[in-house]
Amino acid sequence: MRCLGLDLGSKRIGIALCDPDERVATPLQVVNRSKTKHDDHVTIRRLVEEYEAQAVVIGLPLNMSGKATAAAQSAMTEAEQLRSVLSVIGVAVYVHDERLTTVSADRSLMEMQMKADARRRVVDKVAAAVMLQGFIDHRRNTSDRA
């Protein structure tokens, strides 16, 4: 199943995509937030249709103890809104723990000796890929045990 991963930020949305076999998540792009979430959701729906994604996975920013933060509540609210938009085209919406994905993405980019301004332009899509990879790995490990 091809999945689109979203790292929802207040200014940008990082987007990643996995292959149909759910093996590898790849950074796709960063979308700047528009004036309304409705417009953002239209953009996401277009990407879902363009890449023929069957599911969207939204990063859930829990705190280190696993409790929901204000940002996590916001992500869950937006996930519900996206479910309404995407359910009409048969696309499922999931949430997945994204703790430390941005830190991990930024660290990887620093190891590549990428300058700070260049990192800022791509870190959101790399964080989305880290989160999406965690989601597909979890699905694979869970289904392997069944």
Coordinates of N, CA and C in Angstrom, one line a residue:
M1 N 0.9 -1.2 0.0 CA 0.0 0.0 0.0 C 0.9 1.2 0.0
R2 N 0.7 2.1 -0.9 CA 1.4 3.3 -1.0 C 0.9 4.3 0.0
C3 N 1.8 4.9 0.9 CA 1.4 5.8 1.9 C 2.1 7.1 1.7
L4 N 1.3 8.2 2.1 CA 1.9 9.5 2.1 C 2.1 9.9 3.6
G5 N 3.3 10.3 4.0 CA 3.5 10.7 5.4 C 3.5 12.2 5.5
L6 N 2.9 12.7 6.5 CA 2.8 14.2 6.7 C 3.4 14.6 8.1
D7 N 4.3 15.5 8.1 CA 4.8 16.2 9.3 C 4.2 17.5 9.3
L8 N 3.1 17.7 10.1 CA 2.4 18.9 10.1 C 3.0 19.9 11.0
G9 N 3.4 21.0 10.4 CA 4.0 22.1 11.2 C 3.1 23.3 11.1
S10 N 3.3 24.4 11.9 CA 2.5 25.5 11.8 C 2.8 26.4 10.5
K11 N 4.0 26.3 10.0 CA 4.4 27.0 8.8 C 4.5 26.2 7.6
R12 N 5.0 24.9 7.8 CA 5.2 24.0 6.7 C 4.7 22.6 6.9
I13 N 4.5 21.9 5.9 CA 4.1 20.5 6.0 C 5.1 19.7 5.2
G14 N 5.8 18.8 6.0 CA 6.8 17.9 5.3 C 6.0 16.7 4.8
I15 N 6.4 16.3 3.6 CA 5.7 15.2 2.9 C 6.7 14.1 2.5
A16 N 6.3 12.9 2.8 CA 7.1 11.8 2.3 C 6.2 10.7 1.7
L17 N 6.8 9.8 0.9 CA 6.1 8.8 0.2 C 6.8 7.5 0.4
C18 N 6.0 6.4 0.5 CA 6.6 5.1 0.5 C 6.3 4.3 -0.7
D19 N 7.1 3.3 -1.1 CA 6.8 2.5 -2.3 C 5.6 1.7 -2.0
P20 N 5.0 1.1 -3.1 CA 3.7 0.3 -2.9 C 3.9 -0.9 -2.0
D21 N 5.2 -1.4 -1.9 CA 5.5 -2.6 -1.1 C 5.7 -2.3 0.4
E22 N 5.7 -1.0 0.7 CA 5.9 -0.5 2.1 C 7.2 -0.9 2.6
R23 N 8.3 -0.7 1.8 CA 9.6 -1.0 2.3 C 10.4 0.2 2.6
V24 N 10.3 1.3 1.8 CA 11.2 2.4 2.0 C 10.4 3.7 1.9
A25 N 10.5 4.6 2.9 CA 9.9 5.9 2.8 C 11.0 6.9 2.3
T26 N 10.5 7.8 1.4 CA 11.4 8.8 0.8 C 10.9 10.2 1.0
P27 N 11.7 11.1 1.3 CA 11.3 12.5 1.4 C 10.7 12.9 0.0
L28 N 9.6 13.6 0.0 CA 9.0 14.1 -1.2 C 9.1 15.6 -1.4
Q29 N 8.5 16.3 -0.5 CA 8.5 17.8 -0.7 C 8.1 18.5 0.6
V30 N 8.3 19.8 0.6 CA 7.8 20.6 1.7 C 6.8 21.5 1.1
V31 N 5.6 21.6 1.7 CA 4.6 22.5 1.3 C 4.4 23.6 2.3
N32 N 4.5 24.9 1.9 CA 4.2 26.0 2.9 C 2.7 26.0 3.2
R33 N 2.4 26.2 4.4 CA 1.0 26.3 4.8 C 0.4 27.5 4.1
S34 N -0.9 27.4 3.7 CA -1.6 28.4 3.1 C -2.4 29.2 4.2
K35 N -3.2 30.1 3.8 CA -4.0 30.8 4.8 C -5.0 30.0 5.5
T36 N -5.5 28.9 4.9 CA -6.5 28.1 5.5 C -6.2 26.6 5.5
K37 N -6.6 25.9 6.5 CA -6.4 24.5 6.5 C -7.1 23.8 5.4
H38 N -8.3 24.4 5.0 CA -9.0 23.8 3.8 C -8.1 23.8 2.6
D39 N -7.4 24.9 2.3 CA -6.6 24.9 1.2 C -5.4 23.9 1.3
D40 N -4.9 23.8 2.5 CA -3.8 22.8 2.8 C -4.4 21.4 2.5
H41 N -5.6 21.1 2.9 CA -6.2 19.8 2.7 C -6.4 19.5 1.2
V42 N -6.8 20.5 0.5 CA -7.0 20.4 -1.0 C -5.6 20.0 -1.6
T43 N -4.6 20.7 -1.2 CA -3.2 20.4 -1.7 C -2.8 18.9 -1.4
I44 N -3.1 18.5 -0.1 CA -2.8 17.1 0.3 C -3.6 16.1 -0.6
R45 N -4.9 16.4 -0.8 CA -5.7 15.5 -1.6 C -5.2 15.4 -3.0
R46 N -4.7 16.5 -3.6 CA -4.1 16.5 -4.9 C -2.9 15.6 -4.9
L47 N -2.1 15.7 -3.9 CA -0.9 14.8 -3.8 C -1.2 13.4 -3.7
V48 N -2.2 13.1 -2.8 CA -2.7 11.7 -2.7 C -3.2 11.2 -4.0
E49 N -3.9 11.9 -4.8 CA -4.4 11.5 -6.1 C -3.2 11.3 -7.1
E50 N -2.3 12.3 -7.1 CA -1.2 12.3 -8.0 C -0.3 11.1 -7.8
Y51 N 0.0 10.7 -6.5 CA 0.9 9.6 -6.2 C 0.1 8.3 -5.9
E52 N -1.2 8.4 -6.1 CA -2.1 7.2 -5.9 C -1.9 6.5 -4.6
A53 N -1.8 7.4 -3.5 CA -1.7 6.9 -2.2 C -3.0 6.3 -1.7
Q54 N -2.9 5.2 -1.0 CA -4.1 4.6 -0.4 C -4.2 4.9 1.1
A55 N -3.2 5.6 1.6 CA -3.3 6.0 3.0 C -2.4 7.2 3.3
V56 N -2.8 8.0 4.3 CA -2.0 9.1 4.7 C -1.7 8.9 6.2
V57 N -0.4 9.1 6.6 CA 0.0 8.9 7.9 C 0.5 10.3 8.5
I58 N -0.1 10.7 9.5 CA 0.2 12.0 10.1 C 1.0 11.8 11.4
G59 N 2.1 12.5 11.5 CA 3.0 12.4 12.7 C 2.3 13.0 13.9
L60 N 2.3 12.3 15.0 CA 1.7 12.7 16.2 C 2.8 13.1 17.2
P61 N 3.0 14.4 17.5 CA 4.1 14.8 18.3 C 3.8 14.7 19.8
L62 N 4.0 13.5 20.3 CA 3.8 13.2 21.7 C 5.0 13.7 22.5
N63 N 4.9 14.0 23.8 CA 6.1 14.3 24.6 C 6.9 13.0 24.9
M64 N 8.0 13.2 25.5 CA 8.9 12.0 25.7 C 8.2 10.9 26.6
S65 N 7.3 11.3 27.5 CA 6.6 10.3 28.3 C 5.5 9.7 27.6
G66 N 5.2 10.1 26.4 CA 4.1 9.5 25.6 C 2.8 10.2 25.7
K67 N 2.7 11.3 26.4 CA 1.5 12.1 26.6 C 1.3 13.0 25.5
A68 N 0.0 13.3 25.2 CA -0.4 14.2 24.1 C -0.1 15.6 24.5
T69 N 0.6 16.3 23.6 CA 0.9 17.8 23.8 C -0.2 18.6 23.1
A70 N -0.1 19.9 23.2 CA -1.1 20.8 22.5 C -0.9 20.5 21.0
A71 N 0.4 20.3 20.6 CA 0.6 20.1 19.1 C 0.0 18.7 18.7
A72 N 0.1 17.8 19.6 CA -0.5 16.5 19.3 C -2.0 16.6 19.2
Q73 N -2.7 17.3 20.1 CA -4.1 17.6 20.0 C -4.5 18.2 18.6
S74 N -3.7 19.2 18.3 CA -3.9 19.9 17.0 C -3.7 18.9 15.8
A75 N -2.7 18.0 15.9 CA -2.5 17.0 14.8 C -3.7 16.1 14.8
M76 N -4.2 15.7 15.9 CA -5.4 14.8 15.9 C -6.6 15.4 15.3
T77 N -6.8 16.7 15.7 CA -7.9 17.5 15.1 C -7.8 17.5 13.6
E78 N -6.6 17.9 13.1 CA -6.3 18.0 11.7 C -6.5 16.6 11.0
A79 N -6.1 15.5 11.7 CA -6.3 14.2 11.1 C -7.7 13.9 10.9
E80 N -8.6 14.3 11.9 CA -10.0 14.1 11.7 C -10.6 14.9 10.5
Q81 N -10.1 16.1 10.4 CA -10.5 16.9 9.2 C -10.1 16.3 7.9
L82 N -8.9 15.8 7.9 CA -8.4 15.1 6.7 C -9.1 13.8 6.4
R83 N -9.5 13.1 7.4 CA -10.3 11.9 7.2 C -11.6 12.3 6.5
S84 N -12.2 13.4 6.8 CA -13.5 13.8 6.2 C -13.2 14.1 4.7
V85 N -12.1 14.7 4.4 CA -11.7 15.1 3.0 C -11.4 13.9 2.2
L86 N -10.6 12.9 2.8 CA -10.0 11.8 2.1 C -10.9 10.6 2.1
S87 N -11.8 10.5 3.0 CA -12.7 9.3 3.0 C -13.6 9.2 1.8
V88 N -13.9 10.3 1.2 CA -14.8 10.2 0.0 C -14.1 9.6 -1.2
I89 N -12.7 9.6 -1.1 CA -12.0 8.9 -2.2 C -11.4 7.6 -1.7
G90 N -11.8 7.1 -0.5 CA -11.4 5.8 0.0 C -10.0 5.8 0.5
V91 N -9.5 6.9 1.0 CA -8.1 6.9 1.6 C -8.2 7.0 3.1
A92 N -7.5 6.1 3.7 CA -7.5 6.0 5.2 C -6.5 7.0 5.7
V93 N -6.7 7.5 6.9 CA -5.8 8.4 7.6 C -5.4 7.8 9.0
Y94 N -4.1 7.7 9.2 CA -3.6 7.2 10.4 C -2.8 8.2 11.1
V95 N -2.6 8.1 12.4 CA -1.6 8.9 13.1 C -0.5 8.0 13.7
H96 N 0.7 8.5 13.7 CA 1.8 7.6 14.2 C 2.8 8.5 15.0
D97 N 3.3 8.0 16.1 CA 4.2 8.7 17.0 C 5.4 9.2 16.2
E98 N 5.7 10.5 16.4 CA 6.8 11.1 15.6 C 7.8 11.7 16.6
R99 N 7.9 11.2 17.8 CA 8.9 11.7 18.8 C 10.3 11.6 18.2
L100 N 11.0 12.7 18.3 CA 12.4 12.8 17.9 C 12.7 12.7 16.4
T101 N 11.6 12.7 15.5 CA 11.9 12.5 14.1 C 12.6 13.8 13.5
T102 N 12.2 15.0 14.0 CA 12.9 16.2 13.5 C 14.3 16.2 14.0
V103 N 14.5 15.8 15.2 CA 15.9 15.8 15.8 C 16.7 14.8 15.0
S104 N 16.2 13.6 14.7 CA 16.9 12.6 13.9 C 17.2 13.1 12.5
A105 N 16.2 13.7 11.9 CA 16.4 14.2 10.5 C 17.4 15.3 10.5
D106 N 17.4 16.2 11.4 CA 18.3 17.3 11.5 C 19.7 16.8 11.7
R107 N 19.9 15.8 12.6 CA 21.2 15.2 12.9 C 21.8 14.6 11.6
S108 N 20.9 13.8 10.9 CA 21.4 13.2 9.6 C 21.8 14.2 8.6
L109 N 21.1 15.3 8.5 CA 21.5 16.3 7.5 C 22.8 17.0 8.0
M110 N 23.0 17.2 9.3 CA 24.2 17.8 9.8 C 25.4 16.9 9.5
E111 N 25.2 15.6 9.6 CA 26.2 14.6 9.3 C 26.6 14.7 7.8
M112 N 25.7 15.1 7.0 CA 26.0 15.2 5.6 C 26.6 16.6 5.3
Q113 N 26.9 17.3 6.4 CA 27.5 18.6 6.3 C 26.7 19.6 5.5
M114 N 25.4 19.5 5.6 CA 24.5 20.5 5.0 C 24.4 21.7 5.8
K115 N 24.5 22.9 5.1 CA 24.4 24.2 5.8 C 23.1 24.4 6.4
A116 N 23.0 25.2 7.5 CA 21.8 25.4 8.2 C 20.6 25.9 7.4
D117 N 20.8 26.8 6.5 CA 19.7 27.3 5.6 C 19.2 26.2 4.7
A118 N 20.1 25.4 4.2 CA 19.7 24.3 3.3 C 18.9 23.2 4.1
R119 N 19.4 23.0 5.4 CA 18.7 22.0 6.3 C 17.3 22.5 6.5
R120 N 17.1 23.7 6.8 CA 15.7 24.3 7.1 C 14.8 24.0 6.0
R121 N 15.3 24.1 4.7 CA 14.4 23.9 3.6 C 14.0 22.4 3.4
V122 N 14.7 21.4 4.0 CA 14.4 20.0 3.7 C 14.1 19.2 5.0
V123 N 14.4 19.8 6.1 CA 14.2 18.9 7.4 C 12.8 18.4 7.6
D124 N 11.8 19.2 7.2 CA 10.4 18.7 7.4 C 10.1 17.5 6.5
K125 N 10.5 17.5 5.3 CA 10.2 16.3 4.5 C 11.1 15.1 4.9
V126 N 12.3 15.3 5.4 CA 13.1 14.2 5.9 C 12.5 13.7 7.2
A127 N 12.0 14.6 8.1 CA 11.3 14.1 9.3 C 10.0 13.3 8.9
A128 N 9.3 13.8 7.9 CA 8.1 13.0 7.5 C 8.5 11.6 7.0
A129 N 9.7 11.5 6.3 CA 10.2 10.2 5.9 C 10.6 9.3 7.1
V130 N 11.2 9.9 8.1 CA 11.6 9.1 9.3 C 10.4 8.6 10.0
M131 N 9.4 9.5 10.1 CA 8.1 9.0 10.8 C 7.4 8.0 9.9
L132 N 7.3 8.2 8.6 CA 6.6 7.2 7.8 C 7.4 5.9 7.8
Q133 N 8.7 5.9 7.8 CA 9.5 4.7 7.8 C 9.2 3.9 9.1
G134 N 9.0 4.7 10.2 CA 8.7 4.0 11.5 C 7.3 3.4 11.4
F135 N 6.4 4.0 10.8 CA 5.0 3.5 10.6 C 5.0 2.2 9.8
I136 N 5.7 2.2 8.6 CA 5.7 1.0 7.8 C 6.5 -0.1 8.4
D137 N 7.6 0.2 9.2 CA 8.3 -0.8 9.9 C 7.4 -1.4 11.0
H138 N 6.7 -0.6 11.7 CA 5.8 -1.1 12.7 C 4.7 -2.0 12.1
R139 N 4.2 -1.6 11.0 CA 3.2 -2.5 10.3 C 3.7 -3.8 9.9
R140 N 4.9 -3.7 9.3 CA 5.6 -5.0 8.9 C 5.9 -5.9 10.1
N141 N 6.4 -5.3 11.1 CA 6.8 -6.1 12.3 C 5.5 -6.7 13.0
T142 N 4.5 -5.9 13.0 CA 3.2 -6.4 13.6 C 2.6 -7.5 12.8
S143 N 2.6 -7.3 11.5 CA 1.9 -8.3 10.6 C 2.8 -9.6 10.5
D144 N 4.1 -9.5 10.7 CA 5.0 -10.6 10.6 C 4.7 -11.6 11.8
R145 N 4.3 -11.0 12.9 CA 4.0 -11.8 14.1 C 2.7 -12.5 14.1
A146 N 1.8 -12.0 13.2 CA 0.4 -12.5 13.2 C 0.3 -13.8 12.5

